[in-house]
Short mmCIF file of C-alpha atoms in Angstrom, two decimals:
data_model
loop_
_atom_site.label_atom_id
_atom_site.label_comp_id
_atom_site.label_asym_id
_atom_site.label_seq_id
_atom_site.Cartn_x
_atom_site.Cartn_y
_atom_site.Cartn_z
CA UNK A 55 117.42 -16.35 -107.18
CA UNK A 56 120.01 -18.78 -105.86
CA UNK A 57 122.57 -20.03 -108.37
CA UNK A 58 121.76 -23.66 -107.57
CA UNK A 59 118.57 -24.74 -105.83
CA UNK A 60 117.47 -28.03 -104.39
CA UNK A 61 114.49 -29.21 -102.38
CA UNK A 62 116.00 -29.91 -98.94
CA UNK A 63 113.59 -32.80 -98.22
CA UNK A 64 113.70 -35.07 -96.36
CA UNK A 65 112.41 -37.60 -98.82
CA UNK A 66 111.32 -40.62 -96.79
CA UNK A 67 110.87 -43.66 -99.02
CA UNK A 68 110.52 -47.40 -98.39
CA UNK A 69 113.18 -49.84 -99.47
CA UNK A 70 112.78 -50.77 -103.09
CA UNK A 71 111.11 -47.52 -104.07
CA UNK A 72 112.16 -45.27 -106.92
CA UNK A 73 112.92 -41.69 -105.98
CA UNK A 74 113.90 -38.67 -108.03
CA UNK A 75 115.46 -35.34 -107.13
CA UNK A 76 115.72 -32.22 -109.24
CA UNK A 77 118.14 -29.36 -109.04
CA UNK A 78 117.74 -26.05 -110.87
CA UNK A 79 120.56 -23.73 -111.88
CA UNK A 80 120.37 -20.08 -112.85
CA UNK A 81 123.23 -19.60 -115.32
CA UNK A 82 122.24 -20.94 -118.72
CA UNK A 83 125.90 -20.98 -119.83
CA UNK A 84 126.86 -23.60 -117.21
CA UNK A 85 128.61 -26.56 -118.79
CA UNK A 86 129.58 -29.03 -116.08
CA UNK A 87 127.29 -30.73 -113.60
CA UNK A 88 127.73 -33.33 -110.90
CA UNK A 89 125.86 -35.17 -108.19
CA UNK A 90 127.70 -35.73 -104.93
CA UNK A 91 126.64 -37.82 -101.98
CA UNK A 92 127.35 -36.76 -98.41
CA UNK A 93 126.86 -38.99 -95.39
CA UNK A 94 126.30 -37.46 -91.98
CA UNK A 95 129.45 -35.73 -90.68
CA UNK A 96 131.49 -36.93 -93.65
CA UNK A 97 132.93 -35.26 -96.72
CA UNK A 98 131.04 -35.08 -100.04
CA UNK A 99 131.94 -37.81 -102.50
CA UNK A 100 131.31 -37.82 -106.22
CA UNK A 101 128.33 -39.96 -107.15
CA UNK A 102 128.28 -39.21 -110.84
CA UNK A 103 128.92 -36.59 -113.45
CA UNK A 104 125.95 -35.46 -115.52
CA UNK A 105 126.36 -35.54 -119.28
CA UNK A 106 124.23 -33.83 -121.89
CA UNK A 107 122.95 -37.15 -123.21
CA UNK A 108 122.14 -38.43 -119.72
CA UNK A 109 124.01 -41.23 -118.03
CA UNK A 110 123.36 -44.26 -115.91
CA UNK A 111 125.40 -46.07 -113.30
CA UNK A 112 123.68 -49.13 -111.95
CA UNK A 113 120.57 -47.99 -110.07
CA UNK A 114 121.38 -44.32 -110.58
CA UNK A 115 120.42 -42.22 -113.60
CA UNK A 116 121.31 -38.58 -114.12
CA UNK A 117 119.71 -36.31 -116.68
CA UNK A 118 120.31 -32.76 -117.86
CA UNK A 119 117.54 -30.53 -119.19
CA UNK A 120 119.18 -27.44 -120.62
CA UNK A 121 115.96 -25.85 -121.83
CA UNK A 122 114.52 -25.78 -118.32
CA UNK A 123 117.90 -25.49 -116.61
CA UNK A 124 117.71 -28.41 -114.27
CA UNK A 125 119.45 -31.68 -113.61
CA UNK A 126 117.87 -34.72 -112.08
CA UNK A 127 118.92 -37.84 -110.22
CA UNK A 128 116.82 -40.99 -110.25
CA UNK A 129 117.47 -43.80 -107.82
CA UNK A 130 115.79 -47.13 -108.51
CA UNK A 131 115.31 -49.98 -106.04
CA UNK A 132 116.36 -47.83 -103.07
CA UNK A 133 118.55 -49.44 -100.43
CA UNK A 134 118.92 -48.50 -96.77
CA UNK A 135 122.50 -47.57 -97.59
CA UNK A 136 121.29 -44.90 -100.03
CA UNK A 137 120.22 -42.77 -97.05
CA UNK A 138 122.34 -39.64 -97.33
CA UNK A 139 122.27 -36.05 -98.52
CA UNK A 140 122.60 -35.59 -102.27
CA UNK A 141 124.33 -32.43 -103.43
CA UNK A 142 123.92 -30.91 -106.84
CA UNK A 143 127.03 -29.17 -108.14
CA UNK A 144 127.40 -26.79 -111.07
CA UNK A 145 130.63 -25.25 -112.30
CA UNK A 146 130.24 -21.55 -113.00
CA UNK A 147 131.14 -21.05 -116.69
CA UNK A 148 134.64 -19.82 -117.40
CA UNK A 149 135.69 -20.19 -113.77
CA UNK A 150 137.04 -22.74 -111.35
CA UNK A 151 134.10 -22.27 -109.02
CA UNK A 152 132.05 -25.26 -107.99
CA UNK A 153 128.66 -24.05 -106.84
CA UNK A 154 126.88 -26.39 -104.48
CA UNK A 155 123.21 -26.73 -103.78
CA UNK A 156 122.30 -27.07 -100.13
CA UNK A 157 121.45 -30.72 -100.67
CA UNK A 158 118.45 -33.03 -100.63
CA UNK A 159 118.18 -35.41 -97.74
CA UNK A 160 117.04 -38.96 -98.48
CA UNK A 161 115.95 -41.48 -95.87
CA UNK A 162 115.25 -45.01 -97.03
CA UNK A 163 113.07 -46.82 -94.53
CA UNK A 164 113.00 -50.57 -93.81
CA UNK B 203 142.89 -43.27 -105.63
CA UNK B 204 143.00 -39.53 -105.13
CA UNK B 205 143.75 -38.64 -101.58
CA UNK B 206 143.09 -35.27 -100.02
CA UNK B 207 144.20 -35.15 -96.41
CA UNK B 208 143.35 -32.48 -93.87
CA UNK B 209 145.60 -32.19 -90.87
CA UNK B 210 142.94 -32.41 -88.16
CA UNK B 211 139.44 -33.88 -87.86
CA UNK B 212 138.52 -31.80 -84.82
CA UNK B 213 139.95 -28.58 -83.46
CA UNK B 214 138.98 -26.37 -80.54
CA UNK B 215 140.50 -22.90 -80.47
CA UNK B 216 140.00 -19.77 -78.42
CA UNK B 217 138.70 -16.47 -79.72
CA UNK B 218 141.52 -14.35 -81.07
CA UNK B 219 143.90 -17.24 -81.77
CA UNK B 220 145.56 -17.60 -85.14
CA UNK B 221 144.48 -20.93 -86.63
CA UNK B 222 146.11 -22.92 -89.41
CA UNK B 223 144.24 -25.60 -91.32
CA UNK B 224 146.41 -27.70 -93.60
CA UNK B 225 145.44 -29.68 -96.66
CA UNK B 226 147.59 -31.96 -98.79
CA UNK B 227 146.68 -33.77 -102.02
CA UNK B 228 148.74 -36.49 -103.62
CA UNK B 229 147.46 -36.47 -107.21
CA UNK B 230 149.30 -33.50 -108.69
CA UNK B 231 146.08 -31.50 -108.99
CA UNK B 232 146.33 -27.91 -110.17
CA UNK B 233 143.28 -26.57 -108.36
CA UNK B 234 142.66 -26.52 -104.64
CA UNK B 235 139.77 -25.09 -102.68
CA UNK B 236 138.66 -24.28 -99.16
CA UNK B 237 134.96 -24.41 -98.29
CA UNK B 238 133.03 -24.08 -95.10
CA UNK B 239 129.80 -25.95 -94.57
CA UNK B 240 127.06 -24.79 -92.21
CA UNK B 241 123.56 -26.21 -91.70
CA UNK B 242 121.06 -24.67 -94.09
CA UNK B 243 123.76 -22.75 -95.96
CA UNK B 244 125.52 -25.58 -97.76
CA UNK B 245 129.10 -25.36 -98.91
CA UNK B 246 130.44 -21.86 -99.39
CA UNK B 247 133.73 -21.15 -101.13
CA UNK B 248 136.28 -19.25 -99.04
CA UNK B 249 139.33 -19.26 -101.34
CA UNK B 250 140.70 -21.24 -104.20
CA UNK B 251 144.04 -21.62 -105.92
CA UNK B 252 144.70 -22.67 -109.51
CA UNK B 253 148.49 -22.72 -109.27
CA UNK B 254 151.34 -22.41 -106.81
CA UNK B 255 151.35 -18.99 -105.17
CA UNK B 256 148.11 -18.07 -106.98
CA UNK B 257 144.91 -17.52 -105.06
CA UNK B 258 141.52 -16.04 -105.63
CA UNK B 259 138.83 -15.00 -103.21
CA UNK B 260 135.68 -17.01 -103.10
CA UNK B 261 132.33 -15.90 -101.78
CA UNK B 262 133.22 -15.46 -98.10
CA UNK B 263 136.95 -14.59 -97.76
CA UNK B 264 136.62 -12.12 -94.89
CA UNK B 265 138.58 -13.18 -91.84
CA UNK B 266 140.56 -15.80 -93.78
CA UNK B 267 143.76 -15.97 -95.76
CA UNK B 268 145.45 -18.79 -97.65
CA UNK B 269 148.88 -19.94 -98.65
CA UNK B 270 150.01 -22.22 -101.45
CA UNK B 271 153.79 -22.49 -101.50
CA UNK B 272 153.84 -26.00 -102.97
CA UNK B 273 151.49 -27.58 -105.48
CA UNK B 274 150.32 -30.30 -103.12
CA UNK B 275 149.62 -28.14 -100.08
CA UNK B 276 146.99 -25.48 -99.48
CA UNK B 277 146.68 -23.84 -96.09
CA UNK B 278 143.78 -21.87 -94.68
CA UNK B 279 144.58 -19.31 -92.01
CA UNK B 280 142.15 -17.71 -89.62
CA UNK B 281 144.00 -14.56 -88.62
CA UNK B 282 142.03 -14.01 -85.41
CA UNK B 283 139.48 -16.73 -84.77
CA UNK B 284 135.96 -15.67 -83.86
CA UNK B 285 132.97 -17.70 -82.69
CA UNK B 286 131.18 -17.18 -86.00
CA UNK B 287 133.97 -19.15 -87.66
CA UNK B 288 132.87 -22.30 -85.86
CA UNK B 289 132.11 -24.59 -88.76
CA UNK B 290 133.07 -27.64 -90.80
CA UNK B 291 135.95 -26.77 -93.13
CA UNK B 292 136.43 -28.83 -96.26
CA UNK B 293 139.41 -28.81 -98.57
CA UNK B 294 139.06 -30.03 -102.15
CA UNK B 295 141.21 -30.45 -105.23
CA UNK B 296 140.64 -30.97 -108.93
CA UNK B 297 142.89 -31.67 -111.87
CA UNK B 298 141.67 -29.08 -114.38
CA UNK B 299 138.67 -26.91 -114.99
CA UNK B 300 135.36 -28.73 -115.41
CA UNK B 301 136.44 -31.98 -113.79
CA UNK B 302 135.18 -33.40 -110.52
CA UNK B 303 136.54 -32.18 -107.21
CA UNK B 304 137.79 -34.53 -104.50
CA UNK B 305 137.34 -33.65 -100.85
CA UNK B 306 139.31 -34.15 -97.70
CA UNK B 307 137.61 -35.61 -94.65
CA UNK B 308 136.86 -32.20 -93.18
CA UNK B 309 137.94 -30.33 -90.06
CA UNK B 310 135.29 -29.50 -87.53
CA UNK B 311 136.49 -26.29 -85.90
CA UNK B 312 134.98 -24.95 -82.71
CA UNK B 313 135.96 -21.47 -81.55
CA UNK B 314 135.18 -20.79 -77.91
#
């Protein structure tokens, strides 16, 4: 089983739609989680950290489900500019290692 | 703003050449990382460093070495470049354990 798994997509959604991605992780002791966004041929950039209580930043909401070992990202009112690959990142417990999922590709269509 | 700067955006090298990829961060971060990113494989950790002159192997260190002589600079060295090292190389840094990592703009290396 991969340490971090994501559905590669693509998720094709119309503008204004709500879309959600999940990411599962294998190590139940993992403590730190992030969502990064990566545009084509660019570097990954932090979108948001994921806290135990869940957190929201504008149209974006991140949730952590420790019992089922997954994190989620919800995007409301999708914009064309949200088209990108979304990377789930988990820090391996007790280490400096950031473990990346292979990413979920989102295309928002006009 | 945190800035992580990689020395080149694009590089073309010949098989067997020794290749140096340089990365500099300006935010006094303790940790620095080198990843490579390939389609379908995602980002894979090559090496990381948590302090000056300290380094640890990541998941795919074979064919690579690193150097960290100063806190702000982390170099990746391909001792003898091979075509299977053609990839996007990404440098990252973070302040302490469990905080977000910041990435450089990437170096797209082609080995011919």
